[in-house]
Every structure is written in structure tokens, then in C-alpha cells.
PDB file of C-alpha atoms in Angstrom:
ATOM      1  CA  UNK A 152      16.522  29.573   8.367  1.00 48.00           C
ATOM      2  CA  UNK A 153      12.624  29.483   7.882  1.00 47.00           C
ATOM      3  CA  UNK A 154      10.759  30.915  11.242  1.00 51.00           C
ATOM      4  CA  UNK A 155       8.739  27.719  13.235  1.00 52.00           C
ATOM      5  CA  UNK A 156       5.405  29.830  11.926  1.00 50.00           C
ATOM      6  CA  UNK A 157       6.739  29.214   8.360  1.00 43.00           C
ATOM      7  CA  UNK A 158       7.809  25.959   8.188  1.00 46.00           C
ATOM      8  CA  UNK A 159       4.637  25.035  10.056  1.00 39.00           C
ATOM      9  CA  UNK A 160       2.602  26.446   7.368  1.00 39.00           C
ATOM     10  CA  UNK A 161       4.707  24.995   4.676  1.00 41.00           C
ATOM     11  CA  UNK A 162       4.182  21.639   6.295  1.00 42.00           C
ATOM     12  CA  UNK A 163       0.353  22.162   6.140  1.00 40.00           C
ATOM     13  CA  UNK A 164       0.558  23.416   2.640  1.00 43.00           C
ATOM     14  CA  UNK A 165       2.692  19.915   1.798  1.00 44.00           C
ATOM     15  CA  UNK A 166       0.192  17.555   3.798  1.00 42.00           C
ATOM     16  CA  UNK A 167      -2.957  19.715   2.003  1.00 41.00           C
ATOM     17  CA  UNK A 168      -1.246  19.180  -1.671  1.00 46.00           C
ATOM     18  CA  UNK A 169      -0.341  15.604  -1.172  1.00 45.00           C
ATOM     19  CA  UNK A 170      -3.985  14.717   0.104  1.00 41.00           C
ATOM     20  CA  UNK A 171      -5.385  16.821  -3.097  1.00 44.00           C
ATOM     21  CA  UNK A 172      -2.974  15.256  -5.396  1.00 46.00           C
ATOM     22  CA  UNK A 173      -3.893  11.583  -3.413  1.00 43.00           C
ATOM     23  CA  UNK A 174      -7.691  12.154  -3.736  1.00 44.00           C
ATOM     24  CA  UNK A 175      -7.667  13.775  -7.059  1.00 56.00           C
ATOM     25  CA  UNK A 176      -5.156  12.511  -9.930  1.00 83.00           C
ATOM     26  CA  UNK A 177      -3.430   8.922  -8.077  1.00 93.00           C
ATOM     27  CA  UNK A 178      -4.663   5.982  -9.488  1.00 94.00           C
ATOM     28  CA  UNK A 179      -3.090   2.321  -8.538  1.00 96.00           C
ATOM     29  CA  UNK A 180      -0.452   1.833 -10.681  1.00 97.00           C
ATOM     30  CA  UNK A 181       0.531   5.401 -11.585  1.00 97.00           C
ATOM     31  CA  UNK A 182       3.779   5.629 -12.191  1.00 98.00           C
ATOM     32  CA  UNK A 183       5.503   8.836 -10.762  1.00 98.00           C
ATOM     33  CA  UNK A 184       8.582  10.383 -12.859  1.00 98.00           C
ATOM     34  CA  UNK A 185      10.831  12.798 -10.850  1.00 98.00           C
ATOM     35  CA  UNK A 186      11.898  16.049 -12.464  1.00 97.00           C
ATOM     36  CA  UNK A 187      15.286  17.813 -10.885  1.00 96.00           C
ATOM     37  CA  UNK A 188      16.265  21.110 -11.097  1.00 93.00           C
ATOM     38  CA  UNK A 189      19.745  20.294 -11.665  1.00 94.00           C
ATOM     39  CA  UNK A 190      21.077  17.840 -14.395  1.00 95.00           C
ATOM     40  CA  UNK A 191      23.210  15.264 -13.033  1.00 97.00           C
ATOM     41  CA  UNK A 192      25.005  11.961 -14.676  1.00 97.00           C
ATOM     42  CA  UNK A 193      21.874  10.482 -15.431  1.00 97.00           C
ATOM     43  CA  UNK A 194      19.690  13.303 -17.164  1.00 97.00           C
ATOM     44  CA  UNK A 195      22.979  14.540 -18.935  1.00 96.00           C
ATOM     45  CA  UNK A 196      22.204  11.088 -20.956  1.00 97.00           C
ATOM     46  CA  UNK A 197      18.382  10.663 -21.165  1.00 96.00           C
ATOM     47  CA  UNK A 198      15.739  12.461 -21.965  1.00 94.00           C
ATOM     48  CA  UNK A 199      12.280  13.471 -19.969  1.00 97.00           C
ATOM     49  CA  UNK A 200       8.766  13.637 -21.019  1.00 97.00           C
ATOM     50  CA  UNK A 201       8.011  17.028 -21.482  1.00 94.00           C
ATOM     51  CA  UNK A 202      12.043  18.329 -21.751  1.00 94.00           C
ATOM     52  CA  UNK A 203      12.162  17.937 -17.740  1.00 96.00           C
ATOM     53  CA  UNK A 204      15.450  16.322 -16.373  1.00 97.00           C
ATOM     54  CA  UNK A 205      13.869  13.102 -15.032  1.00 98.00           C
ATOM     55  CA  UNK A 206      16.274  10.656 -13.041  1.00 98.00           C
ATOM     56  CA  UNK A 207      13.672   8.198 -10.905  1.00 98.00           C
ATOM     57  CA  UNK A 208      10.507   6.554 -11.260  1.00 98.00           C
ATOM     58  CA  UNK A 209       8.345   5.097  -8.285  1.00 98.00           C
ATOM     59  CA  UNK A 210       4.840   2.746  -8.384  1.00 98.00           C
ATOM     60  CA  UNK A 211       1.909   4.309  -6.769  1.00 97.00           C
ATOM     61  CA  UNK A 212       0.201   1.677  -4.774  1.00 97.00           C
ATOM     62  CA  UNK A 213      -2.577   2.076  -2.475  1.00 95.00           C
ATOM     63  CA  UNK A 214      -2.290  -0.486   1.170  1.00 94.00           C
ATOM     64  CA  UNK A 215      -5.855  -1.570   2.479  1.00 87.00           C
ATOM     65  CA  UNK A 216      -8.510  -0.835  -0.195  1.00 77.00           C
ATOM     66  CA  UNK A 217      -9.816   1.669  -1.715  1.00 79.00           C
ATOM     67  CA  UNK A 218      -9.488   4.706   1.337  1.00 82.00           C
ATOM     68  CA  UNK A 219      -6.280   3.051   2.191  1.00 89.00           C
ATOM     69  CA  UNK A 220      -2.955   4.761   2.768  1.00 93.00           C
ATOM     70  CA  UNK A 221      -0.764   5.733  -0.430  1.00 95.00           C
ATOM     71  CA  UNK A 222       2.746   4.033  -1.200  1.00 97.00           C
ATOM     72  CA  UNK A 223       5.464   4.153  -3.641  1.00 98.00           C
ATOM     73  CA  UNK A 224       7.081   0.966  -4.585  1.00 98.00           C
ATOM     74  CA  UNK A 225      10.773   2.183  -5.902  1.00 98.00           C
ATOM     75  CA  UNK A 226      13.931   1.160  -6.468  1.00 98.00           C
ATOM     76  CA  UNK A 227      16.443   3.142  -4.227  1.00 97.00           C
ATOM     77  CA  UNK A 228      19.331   2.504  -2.238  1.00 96.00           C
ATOM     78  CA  UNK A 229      19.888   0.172  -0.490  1.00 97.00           C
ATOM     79  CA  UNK A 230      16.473  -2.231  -1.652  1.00 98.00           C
ATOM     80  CA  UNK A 231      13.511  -1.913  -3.132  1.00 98.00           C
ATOM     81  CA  UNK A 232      11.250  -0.704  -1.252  1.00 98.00           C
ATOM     82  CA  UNK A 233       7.636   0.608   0.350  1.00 98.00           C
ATOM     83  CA  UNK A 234       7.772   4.444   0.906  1.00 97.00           C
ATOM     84  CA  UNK A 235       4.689   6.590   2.251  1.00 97.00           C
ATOM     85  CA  UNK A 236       3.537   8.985  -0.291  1.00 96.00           C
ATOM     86  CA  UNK A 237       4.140  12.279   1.901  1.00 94.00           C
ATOM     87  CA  UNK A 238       7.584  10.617   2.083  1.00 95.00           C
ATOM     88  CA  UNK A 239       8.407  10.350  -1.213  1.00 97.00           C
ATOM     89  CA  UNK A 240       7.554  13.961  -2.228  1.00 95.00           C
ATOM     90  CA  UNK A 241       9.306  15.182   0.772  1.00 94.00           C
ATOM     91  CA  UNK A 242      12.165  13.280  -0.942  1.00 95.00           C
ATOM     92  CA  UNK A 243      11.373  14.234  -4.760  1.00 95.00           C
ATOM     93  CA  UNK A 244       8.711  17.567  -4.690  1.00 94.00           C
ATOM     94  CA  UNK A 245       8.663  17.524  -8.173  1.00 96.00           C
ATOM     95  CA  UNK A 246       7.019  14.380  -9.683  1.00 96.00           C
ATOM     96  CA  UNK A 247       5.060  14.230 -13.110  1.00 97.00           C
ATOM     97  CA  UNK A 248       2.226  11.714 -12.767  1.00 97.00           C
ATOM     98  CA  UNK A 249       2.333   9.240 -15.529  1.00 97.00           C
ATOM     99  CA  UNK A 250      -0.839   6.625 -16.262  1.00 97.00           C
ATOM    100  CA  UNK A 251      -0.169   3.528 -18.297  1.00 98.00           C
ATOM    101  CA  UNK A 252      -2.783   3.067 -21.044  1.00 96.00           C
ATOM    102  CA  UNK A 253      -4.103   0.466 -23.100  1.00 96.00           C
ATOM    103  CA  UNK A 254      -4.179  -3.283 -22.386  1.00 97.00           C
ATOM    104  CA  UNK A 255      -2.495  -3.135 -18.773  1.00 98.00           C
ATOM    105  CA  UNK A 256      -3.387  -5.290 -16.136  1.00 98.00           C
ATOM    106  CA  UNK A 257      -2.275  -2.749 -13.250  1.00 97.00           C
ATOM    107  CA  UNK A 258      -3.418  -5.520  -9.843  1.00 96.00           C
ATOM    108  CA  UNK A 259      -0.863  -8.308 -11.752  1.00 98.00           C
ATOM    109  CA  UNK A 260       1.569  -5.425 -12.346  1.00 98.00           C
ATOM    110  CA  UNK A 261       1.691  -3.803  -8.755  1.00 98.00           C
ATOM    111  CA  UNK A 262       1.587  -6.976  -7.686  1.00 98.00           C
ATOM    112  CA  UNK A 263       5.006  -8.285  -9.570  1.00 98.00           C
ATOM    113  CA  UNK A 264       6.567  -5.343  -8.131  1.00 98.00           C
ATOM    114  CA  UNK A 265       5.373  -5.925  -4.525  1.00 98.00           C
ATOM    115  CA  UNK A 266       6.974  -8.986  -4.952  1.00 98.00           C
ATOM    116  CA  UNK A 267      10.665  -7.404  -5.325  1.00 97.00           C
ATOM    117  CA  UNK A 268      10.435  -5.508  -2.659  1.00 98.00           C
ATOM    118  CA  UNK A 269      13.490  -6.274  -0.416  1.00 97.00           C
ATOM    119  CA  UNK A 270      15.814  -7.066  -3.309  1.00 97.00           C
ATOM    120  CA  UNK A 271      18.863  -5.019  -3.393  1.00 98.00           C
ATOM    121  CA  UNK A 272      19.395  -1.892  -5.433  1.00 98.00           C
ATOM    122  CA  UNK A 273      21.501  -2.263  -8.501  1.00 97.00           C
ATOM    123  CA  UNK A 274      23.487   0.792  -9.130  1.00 95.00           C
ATOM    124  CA  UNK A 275      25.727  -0.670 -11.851  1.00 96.00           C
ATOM    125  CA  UNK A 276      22.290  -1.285 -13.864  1.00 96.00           C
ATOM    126  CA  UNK A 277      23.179  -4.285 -15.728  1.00 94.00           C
ATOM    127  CA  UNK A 278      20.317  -6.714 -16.845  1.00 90.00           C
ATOM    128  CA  UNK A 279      19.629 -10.052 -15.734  1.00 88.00           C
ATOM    129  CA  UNK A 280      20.888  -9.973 -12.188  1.00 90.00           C
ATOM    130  CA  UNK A 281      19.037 -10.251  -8.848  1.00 91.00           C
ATOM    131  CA  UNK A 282      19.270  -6.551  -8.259  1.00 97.00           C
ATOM    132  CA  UNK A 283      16.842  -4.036  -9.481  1.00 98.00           C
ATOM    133  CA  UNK A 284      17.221  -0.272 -10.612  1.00 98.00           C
ATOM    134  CA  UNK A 285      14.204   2.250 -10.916  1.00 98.00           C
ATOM    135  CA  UNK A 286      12.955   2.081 -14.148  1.00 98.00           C
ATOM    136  CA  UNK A 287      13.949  -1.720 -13.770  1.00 98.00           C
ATOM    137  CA  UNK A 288      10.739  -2.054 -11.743  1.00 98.00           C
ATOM    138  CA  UNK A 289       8.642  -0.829 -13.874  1.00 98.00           C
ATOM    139  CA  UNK A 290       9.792  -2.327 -17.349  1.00 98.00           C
ATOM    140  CA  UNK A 291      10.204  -5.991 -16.065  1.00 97.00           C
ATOM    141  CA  UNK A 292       6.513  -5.943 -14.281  1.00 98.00           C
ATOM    142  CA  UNK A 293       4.106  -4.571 -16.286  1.00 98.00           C
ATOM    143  CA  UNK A 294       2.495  -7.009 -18.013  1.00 98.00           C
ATOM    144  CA  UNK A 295      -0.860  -6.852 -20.497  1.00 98.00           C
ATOM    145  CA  UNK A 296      -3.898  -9.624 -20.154  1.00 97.00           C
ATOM    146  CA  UNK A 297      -2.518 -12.479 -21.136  1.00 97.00           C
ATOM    147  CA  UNK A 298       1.403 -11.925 -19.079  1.00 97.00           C
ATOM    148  CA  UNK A 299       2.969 -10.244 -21.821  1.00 98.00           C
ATOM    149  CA  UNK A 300       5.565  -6.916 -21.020  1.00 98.00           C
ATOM    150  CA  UNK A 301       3.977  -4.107 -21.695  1.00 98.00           C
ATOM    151  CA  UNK A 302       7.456  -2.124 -21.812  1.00 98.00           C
ATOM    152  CA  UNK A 303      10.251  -3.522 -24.439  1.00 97.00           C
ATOM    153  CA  UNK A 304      13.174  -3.358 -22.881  1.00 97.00           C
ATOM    154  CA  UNK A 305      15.846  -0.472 -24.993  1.00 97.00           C
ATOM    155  CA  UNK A 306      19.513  -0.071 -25.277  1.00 96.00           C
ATOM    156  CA  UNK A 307      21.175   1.735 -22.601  1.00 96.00           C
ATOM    157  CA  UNK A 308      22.107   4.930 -23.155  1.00 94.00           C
ATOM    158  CA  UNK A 309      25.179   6.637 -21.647  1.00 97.00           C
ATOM    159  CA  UNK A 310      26.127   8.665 -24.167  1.00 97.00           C
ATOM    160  CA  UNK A 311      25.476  12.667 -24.382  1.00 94.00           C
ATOM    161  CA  UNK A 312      23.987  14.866 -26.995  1.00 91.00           C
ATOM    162  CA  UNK A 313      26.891  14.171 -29.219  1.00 93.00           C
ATOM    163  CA  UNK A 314      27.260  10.443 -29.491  1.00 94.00           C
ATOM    164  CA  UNK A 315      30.087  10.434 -27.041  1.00 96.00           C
ATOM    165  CA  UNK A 316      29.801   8.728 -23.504  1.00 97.00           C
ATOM    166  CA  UNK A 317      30.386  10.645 -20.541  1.00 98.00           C
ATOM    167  CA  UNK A 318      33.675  11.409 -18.796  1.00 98.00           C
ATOM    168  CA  UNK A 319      31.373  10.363 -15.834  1.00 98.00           C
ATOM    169  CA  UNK A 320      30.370   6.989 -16.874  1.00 98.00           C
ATOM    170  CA  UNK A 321      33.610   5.965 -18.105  1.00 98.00           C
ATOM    171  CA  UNK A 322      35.318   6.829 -14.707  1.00 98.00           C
ATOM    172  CA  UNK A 323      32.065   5.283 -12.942  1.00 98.00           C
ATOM    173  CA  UNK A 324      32.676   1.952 -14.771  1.00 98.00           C
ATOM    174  CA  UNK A 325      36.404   1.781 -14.902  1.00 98.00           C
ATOM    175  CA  UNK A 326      36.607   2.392 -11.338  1.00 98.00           C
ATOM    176  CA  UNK A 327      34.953  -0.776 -11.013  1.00 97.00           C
ATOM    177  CA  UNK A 328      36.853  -2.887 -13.774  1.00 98.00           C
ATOM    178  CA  UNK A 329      34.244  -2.375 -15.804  1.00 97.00           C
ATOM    179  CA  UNK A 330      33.591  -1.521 -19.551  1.00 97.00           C
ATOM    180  CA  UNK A 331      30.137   0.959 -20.227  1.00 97.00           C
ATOM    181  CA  UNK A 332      27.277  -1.609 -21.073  1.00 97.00           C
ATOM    182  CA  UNK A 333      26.284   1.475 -23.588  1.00 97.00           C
ATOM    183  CA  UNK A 334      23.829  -0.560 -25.674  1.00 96.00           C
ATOM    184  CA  UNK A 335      22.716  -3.592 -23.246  1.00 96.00           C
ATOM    185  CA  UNK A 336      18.796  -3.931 -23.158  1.00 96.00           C
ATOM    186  CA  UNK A 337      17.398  -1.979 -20.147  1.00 96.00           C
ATOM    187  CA  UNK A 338      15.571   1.086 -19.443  1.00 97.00           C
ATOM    188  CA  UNK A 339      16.015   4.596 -17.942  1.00 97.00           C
ATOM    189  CA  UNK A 340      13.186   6.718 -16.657  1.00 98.00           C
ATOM    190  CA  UNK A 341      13.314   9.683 -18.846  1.00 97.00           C
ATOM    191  CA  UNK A 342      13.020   7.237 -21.481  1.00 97.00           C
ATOM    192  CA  UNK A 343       9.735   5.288 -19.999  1.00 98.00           C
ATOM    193  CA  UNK A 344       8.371   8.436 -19.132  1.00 98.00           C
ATOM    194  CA  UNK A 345       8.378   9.086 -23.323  1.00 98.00           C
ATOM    195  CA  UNK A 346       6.599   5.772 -24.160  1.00 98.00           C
ATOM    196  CA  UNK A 347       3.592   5.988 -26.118  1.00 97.00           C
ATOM    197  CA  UNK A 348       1.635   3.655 -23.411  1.00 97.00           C
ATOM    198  CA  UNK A 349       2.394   6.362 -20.832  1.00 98.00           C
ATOM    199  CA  UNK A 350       0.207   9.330 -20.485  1.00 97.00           C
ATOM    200  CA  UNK A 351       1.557  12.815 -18.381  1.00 96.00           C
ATOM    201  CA  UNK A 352      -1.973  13.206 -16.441  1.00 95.00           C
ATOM    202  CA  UNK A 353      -0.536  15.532 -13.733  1.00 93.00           C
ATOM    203  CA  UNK A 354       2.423  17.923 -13.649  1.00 91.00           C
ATOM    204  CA  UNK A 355       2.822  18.439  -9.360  1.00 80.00           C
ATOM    205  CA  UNK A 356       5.509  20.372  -7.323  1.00 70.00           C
ATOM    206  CA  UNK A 357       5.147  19.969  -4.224  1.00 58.00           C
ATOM    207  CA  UNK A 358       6.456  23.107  -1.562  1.00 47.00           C
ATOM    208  CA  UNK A 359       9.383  21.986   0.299  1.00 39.00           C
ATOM    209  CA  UNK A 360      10.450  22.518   3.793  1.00 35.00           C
ATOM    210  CA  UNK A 361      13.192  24.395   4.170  1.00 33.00           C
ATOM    211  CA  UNK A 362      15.789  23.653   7.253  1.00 33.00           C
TER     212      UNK A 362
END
């Protein structure tokens, strides 16, 4: 267990980085792609900008103006939802900073996804229903100047390096009478994090506190 001097200076250096990070590199719109150490179900089947395992993706808006305070709009359980920014990397210290280039109208865009906030999570990630995953958010919101997506949606992928689908997918869905939608137009963030509209403009890991 860290001493109370060292987690207080850890805090510091985690309020310090996030202010940098806030004044510095986050733009409105930014979309922020987090890296684990670990691969889990979801990286085991996608892959990250940059060969990091990337298994979420949050909206950077800013509340009030200009020198306002710094949110995340994401898709989480149990809703979609506001987070603060020091929040969210207390949550995910890892984040690559993605920027969405070319014809993107970023106010009608964080705007589209203000408007789901509240609506539940959907952790079965199927398209067309009233719940919304991560990467979800971002694909079915950001829209160009005259309305149109700027992110196609792609076939799901739950399938490994190999072709095959995962023993952890198949038991996920079967547990819940349900066949893989392996194919079904959607998105995943490793995926979105890839797209040629998106560029990697920061790489930032933040310290974390330890208990």
C-alpha cells in the first residue's frame, strides 16, 4: 500500500497531466481510444490503432465555452453518459487521442451524441435498437456538412486471428439464446480507431493511484 505522501503526489502528478493534456492536445470532438494492458474478449477480436489492445471509445466535449470544464460522452454501463475528464482517466489511464479529419461537422456531431445521453447501454451490441454501445456513439453521430455519416458502419467481428469465433462469444451469446451476429453492420473501437478519417494526435498514460 502506497504511503499518504505518495499517493498525494501521484494525485498531483494525475490532476497536473490531465490539465496539460486538457490545455494542450483536447479539442471538442476528440475522440479518446482506451488501450489495456491486458487483452480481454473484446481486443482478442479487434484490432487497435497503433497494435494497442483498444476496447472503449469516449467523446471529448467541453461544458460552458471555451475555458469550460472537460467531459466524456461514452457509452458504459448502465447509460450513456457525461463523465468528468479526471474521471475518465482515473477509470482508463491509458487513452490515445484520436481527431476526426476532413469534412466533419464536430458542434452537429457532439451534439447528436449529447442527445443519447441517458439511453441504456447495449451490451449484446446488436444494431438498430434503442440501446447504444461505445463505438455505437461515435459511428451513428458523426455526420459531414450536409448530415451525411462520416463512419460506414462494418461487419462485426467476433472472430480471432484464425477465422474462428471465440469460445467466449459463443458461450456469451448462447447463454442468452442467442446466435453470434458475426457479420451484422456495427462498429468496434479498435476498428474506428484505424479509420482513415481518424488521426492518433496524442499517445497519453496517465499515472494511476494505487490503493
Amino acid at each position: 500500500m502506497a504511503s499518504p505522501g505518495t499517493r498525494v503526489l501521484t494525485l498531483l502528478l494525475a490532476v497536473f497531466s490531465v490539465m496539460s493534456l486538457s490545455g494542450q492536445v483536447l479539442q471538442e470532438g476528440d475522440l479518446l481510444f482506451c488501450c489495456t494492458v491486458e487483452p480481454n474478449a473484446i481486443t482478442d477480436v479487434t484490432q487497435g490503432a497503433q497494435g494497442m489492445n483498444i476496447d472503449h471509445v469516449g467523446v471529448v466535449h467541453r461544458i460552458g465555452g471555451d475555458k469550460g470544464p472537460l467531459y466524456v460522452i461514452e457509452a458504459k454501463k448502465p447509460v450513456v453518459c457525461l463523465s468528468p475528464i479526471d474521471t475518465f482517466y482515473r477509470e482508463n489511464p491509458h487513452a490515445l487521442v484520436g481527431r476526426v479529419n476532413g469534412d466533419v461537422d464536430i458542434r452537429k456531431s457532439v451534439r447528436r451524441c449529447l442527445m443519447m445521453v441517458g439511453k441504456p447501454y447495449d451490451d449484446l451490441y446488436l444494431p438498430g435498437d434503442s440501446a447504444v454501445y461505445c463505438s455505437e456513439l461515435v459511428q451513428l453521430n458523426y455526420v459531414d456538412s450536409e448530415g451525411n455519416l462520416v463512419f460506414d458502419p462494418v461487419p462485426m467481428s467476433f472472430h480471432d486471428a484464425t477465422g474462428q469465433v471465440t469460445d467466449y462469444w459463443l458461450k456469451f451469446y448462447a447463454e442468452r439464446g442467442m446466435t453470434v451476429p458475426e457479420g451484422a453492420p456495427g462498429s468496434n473501437p479498435g476498428e474506428l480507431s484505424r479509420r482513415p478519417r481518424v488521426s492518433i494526435v496524442a499517445d497519453r498514460l496517465m499515472p494511476r493511484i494505487s490503493d
